[in-house]
Amino acid sequence: MKKNRPLWEPKRRIEAAFRRRLLAIARIIVRQVKGTDDPDEIQRILLQITRTKEYQKLCQSAAMKMVTGLFSDQGHTWRQAAAANGKGRIIYEALRKELQGPAGQRMRELIDDATYRIVTLPSDIGHDAADYVARESLKGRRASDIAEEIQKMFPEKTTARAELIARTQTSMTSTSLTWERAERLGAHWYIWRAVGDARTRHSHEKMEGVLVNWNNPPAPEDLFPILNADGKPRRNTLGHYHAGCCPNCRCYPEPVIDLDQVTFPARIYRGNRIQTVRKKEFERMM
């Protein structure tokens, strides 16, 4: 029997479509520098790509389709969730009006942010190439040899960067849209949901089921640190963030719109630590 997908888990088809568009853009970038044997010329071409109107429009189109796809899909999810607890009419009215207000502005901001991440893909790779050239030049290596190595590495590096942008931007945009709607509808808490497979980070697996306030993002790597060989915790380079809002994260927030979603006593993030609360106490906090 096929396992039902959790209601709030993002639909991977939108991420997959975004990934295909970004990989197509990556192939265009790779073609532009193919055969170039001068490291400086490679960097110049990469920077020039980011300035062309055609490339910028292509990036904006990919970003717009991803953001509007998530926006539409989440609207359906909110209506499904509301219908299950009698708040359907309230949420339906809010969804109907949202494009005329701050939600429409927020969506445009998300499109601009995603567009920027894609547009700067060539220049980011160019900076990486420049750093590589500088390191290898200090070793006394010839420019032609360095360029040849860059040509070999370039397709793989470009594809990997495009895939990272696809995964991370889709997840972060999805969380941002959920946050925007949740706050507007008075749902100030969410349940951190982790995918829970072999690729799930240790800290994110431990965050599964924890109640989080939108105004107080946790630092999972500090709450559940991985220890180095000397017994000291690894340095947290990610800081505080919400579910789905760090590189390659597949976690997602499940907004609390009905207390029946929560199993009490429940774990909650508060005061920079995980605590346990009972239903009455949490009701006073909502």
PDB file of C-alpha atoms in Angstrom, residues 10-218:
ATOM      1  CA  PRO A  10       6.412  20.240   0.080  1.00  0.00           C
ATOM      2  CA  LYS A  11       5.608  18.667  -3.274  1.00  0.00           C
ATOM      3  CA  ARG A  12       8.926  17.646  -4.845  1.00  0.00           C
ATOM      4  CA  ARG A  13       7.582  18.102  -8.390  1.00  0.00           C
ATOM      5  CA  ILE A  14       8.022  21.881  -8.070  1.00  0.00           C
ATOM      6  CA  GLU A  15      11.612  21.474  -6.927  1.00  0.00           C
ATOM      7  CA  ALA A  16      12.219  18.955  -9.738  1.00  0.00           C
ATOM      8  CA  ALA A  17      10.896  21.376 -12.376  1.00  0.00           C
ATOM      9  CA  PHE A  18      13.011  24.214 -10.919  1.00  0.00           C
ATOM     10  CA  ARG A  19      16.052  21.937 -10.937  1.00  0.00           C
ATOM     11  CA  ARG A  20      15.520  21.090 -14.626  1.00  0.00           C
ATOM     12  CA  ARG A  21      15.359  24.784 -15.520  1.00  0.00           C
ATOM     13  CA  LEU A  22      18.526  25.552 -13.550  1.00  0.00           C
ATOM     14  CA  LEU A  23      20.412  22.651 -15.110  1.00  0.00           C
ATOM     15  CA  ALA A  24      19.413  23.987 -18.544  1.00  0.00           C
ATOM     16  CA  ILE A  25      20.834  27.376 -17.503  1.00  0.00           C
ATOM     17  CA  ALA A  26      23.987  25.636 -16.250  1.00  0.00           C
ATOM     18  CA  ARG A  27      24.461  23.985 -19.654  1.00  0.00           C
ATOM     19  CA  ILE A  28      24.247  27.389 -21.331  1.00  0.00           C
ATOM     20  CA  ILE A  29      26.979  28.697 -19.012  1.00  0.00           C
ATOM     21  CA  VAL A  30      29.208  25.687 -19.685  1.00  0.00           C
ATOM     22  CA  ARG A  31      28.856  26.123 -23.470  1.00  0.00           C
ATOM     23  CA  GLN A  32      29.919  29.768 -23.254  1.00  0.00           C
ATOM     24  CA  VAL A  33      33.349  28.952 -21.795  1.00  0.00           C
ATOM     25  CA  LYS A  34      33.993  25.675 -23.623  1.00  0.00           C
ATOM     26  CA  GLY A  35      37.338  25.674 -25.417  1.00  0.00           C
ATOM     27  CA  THR A  36      38.675  28.814 -23.718  1.00  0.00           C
ATOM     28  CA  ASP A  37      42.301  28.281 -22.671  1.00  0.00           C
ATOM     29  CA  ASP A  38      42.869  31.562 -20.803  1.00  0.00           C
ATOM     30  CA  PRO A  39      41.818  31.652 -17.081  1.00  0.00           C
ATOM     31  CA  ASP A  40      41.293  35.426 -17.215  1.00  0.00           C
ATOM     32  CA  GLU A  41      39.101  35.067 -20.290  1.00  0.00           C
ATOM     33  CA  ILE A  42      36.995  32.409 -18.527  1.00  0.00           C
ATOM     34  CA  GLN A  43      36.337  34.821 -15.658  1.00  0.00           C
ATOM     35  CA  ARG A  44      35.526  37.653 -18.077  1.00  0.00           C
ATOM     36  CA  ILE A  45      33.010  35.493 -19.964  1.00  0.00           C
ATOM     37  CA  LEU A  46      31.335  34.384 -16.743  1.00  0.00           C
ATOM     38  CA  LEU A  47      30.922  37.960 -15.530  1.00  0.00           C
ATOM     39  CA  GLN A  48      29.644  39.040 -18.946  1.00  0.00           C
ATOM     40  CA  ILE A  49      26.940  36.352 -18.878  1.00  0.00           C
ATOM     41  CA  THR A  50      25.412  37.798 -15.701  1.00  0.00           C
ATOM     42  CA  ARG A  51      25.012  41.208 -17.390  1.00  0.00           C
ATOM     43  CA  THR A  52      23.068  40.094 -20.459  1.00  0.00           C
ATOM     44  CA  LYS A  53      19.339  40.874 -20.523  1.00  0.00           C
ATOM     45  CA  GLU A  54      18.539  37.515 -22.108  1.00  0.00           C
ATOM     46  CA  TYR A  55      20.222  35.601 -19.283  1.00  0.00           C
ATOM     47  CA  GLN A  56      18.585  37.743 -16.592  1.00  0.00           C
ATOM     48  CA  LYS A  57      15.130  37.185 -18.113  1.00  0.00           C
ATOM     49  CA  LEU A  58      15.753  33.436 -18.240  1.00  0.00           C
ATOM     50  CA  CYS A  59      16.685  33.441 -14.546  1.00  0.00           C
ATOM     51  CA  GLN A  60      13.666  35.545 -13.596  1.00  0.00           C
ATOM     52  CA  SER A  61      11.350  33.209 -15.497  1.00  0.00           C
ATOM     53  CA  ALA A  62      12.731  30.160 -13.658  1.00  0.00           C
ATOM     54  CA  ALA A  63      12.389  31.920 -10.300  1.00  0.00           C
ATOM     55  CA  MET A  64       8.860  33.137 -11.012  1.00  0.00           C
ATOM     56  CA  LYS A  65       7.623  29.675 -11.994  1.00  0.00           C
ATOM     57  CA  MET A  66       9.096  28.160  -8.829  1.00  0.00           C
ATOM     58  CA  VAL A  67       7.683  30.800  -6.451  1.00  0.00           C
ATOM     59  CA  THR A  68       4.217  31.017  -8.029  1.00  0.00           C
ATOM     60  CA  GLY A  69       4.041  27.211  -8.187  1.00  0.00           C
ATOM     61  CA  LEU A  70       4.741  26.939  -4.469  1.00  0.00           C
ATOM     62  CA  PHE A  71       2.327  29.784  -3.712  1.00  0.00           C
ATOM     63  CA  SER A  72      -0.522  28.078  -5.577  1.00  0.00           C
ATOM     64  CA  ASP A  73       0.252  24.627  -4.201  1.00  0.00           C
ATOM     65  CA  GLN A  74       0.400  25.889  -0.613  1.00  0.00           C
ATOM     66  CA  GLY A  75      -2.926  27.655  -1.024  1.00  0.00           C
ATOM     67  CA  HIS A  76      -4.460  24.241  -1.728  1.00  0.00           C
ATOM     68  CA  THR A  77      -2.692  22.764   1.316  1.00  0.00           C
ATOM     69  CA  TRP A  78      -4.016  25.527   3.600  1.00  0.00           C
ATOM     70  CA  ARG A  79      -7.567  24.934   2.381  1.00  0.00           C
ATOM     71  CA  GLN A  80      -7.230  21.188   3.014  1.00  0.00           C
ATOM     72  CA  ALA A  81      -5.926  21.798   6.535  1.00  0.00           C
ATOM     73  CA  ALA A  82      -8.635  24.352   7.304  1.00  0.00           C
ATOM     74  CA  ALA A  83     -11.441  22.098   6.067  1.00  0.00           C
ATOM     75  CA  ALA A  84     -10.392  19.476   8.591  1.00  0.00           C
ATOM     76  CA  ASN A  85     -10.968  21.732  11.620  1.00  0.00           C
ATOM     77  CA  GLY A  86     -13.807  24.032  10.657  1.00  0.00           C
ATOM     78  CA  LYS A  87     -11.735  27.117   9.802  1.00  0.00           C
ATOM     79  CA  GLY A  88     -12.167  26.765   6.072  1.00  0.00           C
ATOM     80  CA  ARG A  89     -14.213  29.921   5.507  1.00  0.00           C
ATOM     81  CA  ILE A  90     -11.815  32.147   7.466  1.00  0.00           C
ATOM     82  CA  ILE A  91      -8.760  30.854   5.659  1.00  0.00           C
ATOM     83  CA  TYR A  92     -10.489  30.833   2.274  1.00  0.00           C
ATOM     84  CA  GLU A  93     -11.302  34.546   2.623  1.00  0.00           C
ATOM     85  CA  ALA A  94      -7.746  35.296   3.694  1.00  0.00           C
ATOM     86  CA  LEU A  95      -6.329  33.373   0.724  1.00  0.00           C
ATOM     87  CA  ARG A  96      -8.688  35.131  -1.671  1.00  0.00           C
ATOM     88  CA  LYS A  97      -7.541  38.580  -0.536  1.00  0.00           C
ATOM     89  CA  GLU A  98      -3.854  37.930   0.046  1.00  0.00           C
ATOM     90  CA  LEU A  99      -2.521  38.870  -3.429  1.00  0.00           C
ATOM     91  CA  GLN A 100      -3.978  42.350  -2.973  1.00  0.00           C
ATOM     92  CA  GLY A 101      -2.002  42.919   0.238  1.00  0.00           C
ATOM     93  CA  PRO A 102       1.374  42.161   1.826  1.00  0.00           C
ATOM     94  CA  ALA A 103       1.445  38.564   0.523  1.00  0.00           C
ATOM     95  CA  GLY A 104       1.649  39.789  -3.059  1.00  0.00           C
ATOM     96  CA  GLN A 105       4.559  42.049  -2.137  1.00  0.00           C
ATOM     97  CA  ARG A 106       6.266  39.220  -0.277  1.00  0.00           C
ATOM     98  CA  MET A 107       5.914  36.929  -3.282  1.00  0.00           C
ATOM     99  CA  ARG A 108       7.546  39.515  -5.502  1.00  0.00           C
ATOM    100  CA  GLU A 109      10.411  39.803  -3.001  1.00  0.00           C
ATOM    101  CA  LEU A 110      10.883  36.030  -3.048  1.00  0.00           C
ATOM    102  CA  ILE A 111      10.979  36.032  -6.856  1.00  0.00           C
ATOM    103  CA  ASP A 112      13.604  38.796  -6.793  1.00  0.00           C
ATOM    104  CA  ASP A 113      15.699  36.902  -4.236  1.00  0.00           C
ATOM    105  CA  ALA A 114      15.568  33.625  -6.166  1.00  0.00           C
ATOM    106  CA  THR A 115      16.360  35.475  -9.408  1.00  0.00           C
ATOM    107  CA  TYR A 116      19.429  37.039  -7.807  1.00  0.00           C
ATOM    108  CA  ARG A 117      20.681  33.629  -6.631  1.00  0.00           C
ATOM    109  CA  ILE A 118      20.452  32.256 -10.164  1.00  0.00           C
ATOM    110  CA  VAL A 119      21.812  35.343 -11.934  1.00  0.00           C
ATOM    111  CA  THR A 120      24.939  35.318  -9.764  1.00  0.00           C
ATOM    112  CA  LEU A 121      25.661  31.650 -10.509  1.00  0.00           C
ATOM    113  CA  PRO A 122      28.276  32.446 -13.219  1.00  0.00           C
ATOM    114  CA  SER A 123      29.994  35.157 -11.150  1.00  0.00           C
ATOM    115  CA  ASP A 124      30.117  32.864  -8.090  1.00  0.00           C
ATOM    116  CA  ILE A 125      31.764  30.184 -10.199  1.00  0.00           C
ATOM    117  CA  GLY A 126      34.046  32.867 -11.629  1.00  0.00           C
ATOM    118  CA  HIS A 127      35.186  33.804  -8.125  1.00  0.00           C
ATOM    119  CA  ASP A 128      35.862  30.131  -7.376  1.00  0.00           C
ATOM    120  CA  ALA A 129      37.889  29.895 -10.587  1.00  0.00           C
ATOM    121  CA  ALA A 130      39.842  33.039  -9.664  1.00  0.00           C
ATOM    122  CA  ASP A 131      40.701  31.608  -6.248  1.00  0.00           C
ATOM    123  CA  TYR A 132      41.827  28.362  -7.896  1.00  0.00           C
ATOM    124  CA  VAL A 133      43.989  30.244 -10.404  1.00  0.00           C
ATOM    125  CA  ALA A 134      45.605  32.267  -7.608  1.00  0.00           C
ATOM    126  CA  ARG A 135      46.428  29.158  -5.571  1.00  0.00           C
ATOM    127  CA  GLU A 136      47.840  27.236  -8.532  1.00  0.00           C
ATOM    128  CA  SER A 137      49.794  30.241  -9.861  1.00  0.00           C
ATOM    129  CA  LEU A 138      51.617  30.513  -6.546  1.00  0.00           C
ATOM    130  CA  LYS A 139      52.831  26.976  -7.168  1.00  0.00           C
ATOM    131  CA  GLY A 140      54.451  28.177 -10.395  1.00  0.00           C
ATOM    132  CA  ARG A 141      52.076  26.346 -12.743  1.00  0.00           C
ATOM    133  CA  ARG A 142      51.443  27.522 -16.312  1.00  0.00           C
ATOM    134  CA  ALA A 143      48.215  29.391 -17.098  1.00  0.00           C
ATOM    135  CA  SER A 144      47.357  26.990 -19.943  1.00  0.00           C
ATOM    136  CA  ASP A 145      47.581  23.980 -17.602  1.00  0.00           C
ATOM    137  CA  ILE A 146      45.390  25.729 -15.025  1.00  0.00           C
ATOM    138  CA  ALA A 147      42.809  26.609 -17.695  1.00  0.00           C
ATOM    139  CA  GLU A 148      42.742  23.020 -18.882  1.00  0.00           C
ATOM    140  CA  GLU A 149      41.962  21.823 -15.347  1.00  0.00           C
ATOM    141  CA  ILE A 150      39.249  24.463 -14.960  1.00  0.00           C
ATOM    142  CA  GLN A 151      37.673  23.244 -18.212  1.00  0.00           C
ATOM    143  CA  LYS A 152      37.565  19.698 -16.820  1.00  0.00           C
ATOM    144  CA  MET A 153      36.101  20.749 -13.470  1.00  0.00           C
ATOM    145  CA  PHE A 154      33.745  23.403 -14.794  1.00  0.00           C
ATOM    146  CA  PRO A 155      30.732  21.303 -15.920  1.00  0.00           C
ATOM    147  CA  GLU A 156      30.626  19.322 -12.672  1.00  0.00           C
ATOM    148  CA  LYS A 157      31.073  22.389 -10.457  1.00  0.00           C
ATOM    149  CA  THR A 158      28.431  24.367 -12.364  1.00  0.00           C
ATOM    150  CA  THR A 159      25.912  21.529 -12.199  1.00  0.00           C
ATOM    151  CA  ALA A 160      26.539  20.981  -8.482  1.00  0.00           C
ATOM    152  CA  ARG A 161      26.046  24.694  -7.744  1.00  0.00           C
ATOM    153  CA  ALA A 162      22.832  24.782  -9.791  1.00  0.00           C
ATOM    154  CA  GLU A 163      21.455  21.742  -7.944  1.00  0.00           C
ATOM    155  CA  LEU A 164      22.301  23.310  -4.578  1.00  0.00           C
ATOM    156  CA  ILE A 165      20.441  26.492  -5.556  1.00  0.00           C
ATOM    157  CA  ALA A 166      17.427  24.440  -6.694  1.00  0.00           C
ATOM    158  CA  ARG A 167      17.176  22.455  -3.459  1.00  0.00           C
ATOM    159  CA  THR A 168      17.918  25.304  -1.079  1.00  0.00           C
ATOM    160  CA  GLN A 169      15.866  28.066  -2.736  1.00  0.00           C
ATOM    161  CA  THR A 170      12.794  25.867  -3.166  1.00  0.00           C
ATOM    162  CA  SER A 171      12.868  24.827   0.482  1.00  0.00           C
ATOM    163  CA  MET A 172      13.543  28.331   1.813  1.00  0.00           C
ATOM    164  CA  THR A 173      10.840  29.852  -0.390  1.00  0.00           C
ATOM    165  CA  SER A 174       8.337  27.231   0.733  1.00  0.00           C
ATOM    166  CA  THR A 175       9.055  27.985   4.402  1.00  0.00           C
ATOM    167  CA  SER A 176       8.868  31.744   3.791  1.00  0.00           C
ATOM    168  CA  LEU A 177       5.448  31.444   2.143  1.00  0.00           C
ATOM    169  CA  THR A 178       4.175  29.232   4.986  1.00  0.00           C
ATOM    170  CA  TRP A 179       5.482  31.738   7.545  1.00  0.00           C
ATOM    171  CA  GLU A 180       3.830  34.661   5.758  1.00  0.00           C
ATOM    172  CA  ARG A 181       0.424  32.972   5.687  1.00  0.00           C
ATOM    173  CA  ALA A 182       0.693  31.512   9.191  1.00  0.00           C
ATOM    174  CA  GLU A 183       1.503  34.827  10.839  1.00  0.00           C
ATOM    175  CA  ARG A 184      -1.298  36.596   8.970  1.00  0.00           C
ATOM    176  CA  LEU A 185      -3.777  33.944  10.122  1.00  0.00           C
ATOM    177  CA  GLY A 186      -2.601  33.996  13.741  1.00  0.00           C
ATOM    178  CA  ALA A 187      -0.778  30.635  13.645  1.00  0.00           C
ATOM    179  CA  HIS A 188       2.362  31.713  15.517  1.00  0.00           C
ATOM    180  CA  TRP A 189       3.752  28.219  16.115  1.00  0.00           C
ATOM    181  CA  TYR A 190       4.765  25.340  13.898  1.00  0.00           C
ATOM    182  CA  ILE A 191       5.938  21.765  14.314  1.00  0.00           C
ATOM    183  CA  TRP A 192       9.409  21.078  12.917  1.00  0.00           C
ATOM    184  CA  ARG A 193       9.122  18.128  10.530  1.00  0.00           C
ATOM    185  CA  ALA A 194      12.141  16.167   9.298  1.00  0.00           C
ATOM    186  CA  VAL A 195      12.158  13.740   6.369  1.00  0.00           C
ATOM    187  CA  GLY A 196      13.817  11.167   8.616  1.00  0.00           C
ATOM    188  CA  ASP A 197      15.808   9.153   6.088  1.00  0.00           C
ATOM    189  CA  ALA A 198      19.520   8.301   5.917  1.00  0.00           C
ATOM    190  CA  ARG A 199      20.367  11.747   4.470  1.00  0.00           C
ATOM    191  CA  THR A 200      18.726  13.692   7.331  1.00  0.00           C
ATOM    192  CA  ARG A 201      21.157  15.679   9.481  1.00  0.00           C
ATOM    193  CA  HIS A 202      21.608  14.416  13.051  1.00  0.00           C
ATOM    194  CA  SER A 203      20.437  17.733  14.501  1.00  0.00           C
ATOM    195  CA  HIS A 204      17.383  17.878  12.228  1.00  0.00           C
ATOM    196  CA  GLU A 205      16.364  14.335  13.098  1.00  0.00           C
ATOM    197  CA  LYS A 206      16.404  15.391  16.761  1.00  0.00           C
ATOM    198  CA  MET A 207      14.263  18.463  15.939  1.00  0.00           C
ATOM    199  CA  GLU A 208      11.432  16.282  14.552  1.00  0.00           C
ATOM    200  CA  GLY A 209       8.183  17.114  16.368  1.00  0.00           C
ATOM    201  CA  VAL A 210       9.537  20.153  18.252  1.00  0.00           C
ATOM    202  CA  LEU A 211       7.214  23.178  18.530  1.00  0.00           C
ATOM    203  CA  VAL A 212       8.852  26.378  17.296  1.00  0.00           C
ATOM    204  CA  ASN A 213       7.644  29.993  17.384  1.00  0.00           C
ATOM    205  CA  TRP A 214       8.065  31.860  14.091  1.00  0.00           C
ATOM    206  CA  ASN A 215       9.689  34.752  15.956  1.00  0.00           C
ATOM    207  CA  ASN A 216      12.282  32.539  17.652  1.00  0.00           C
ATOM    208  CA  PRO A 217      14.184  30.274  15.209  1.00  0.00           C
ATOM    209  CA  PRO A 218      16.377  27.613  16.842  1.00  0.00           C
TER     210      PRO A 218
END
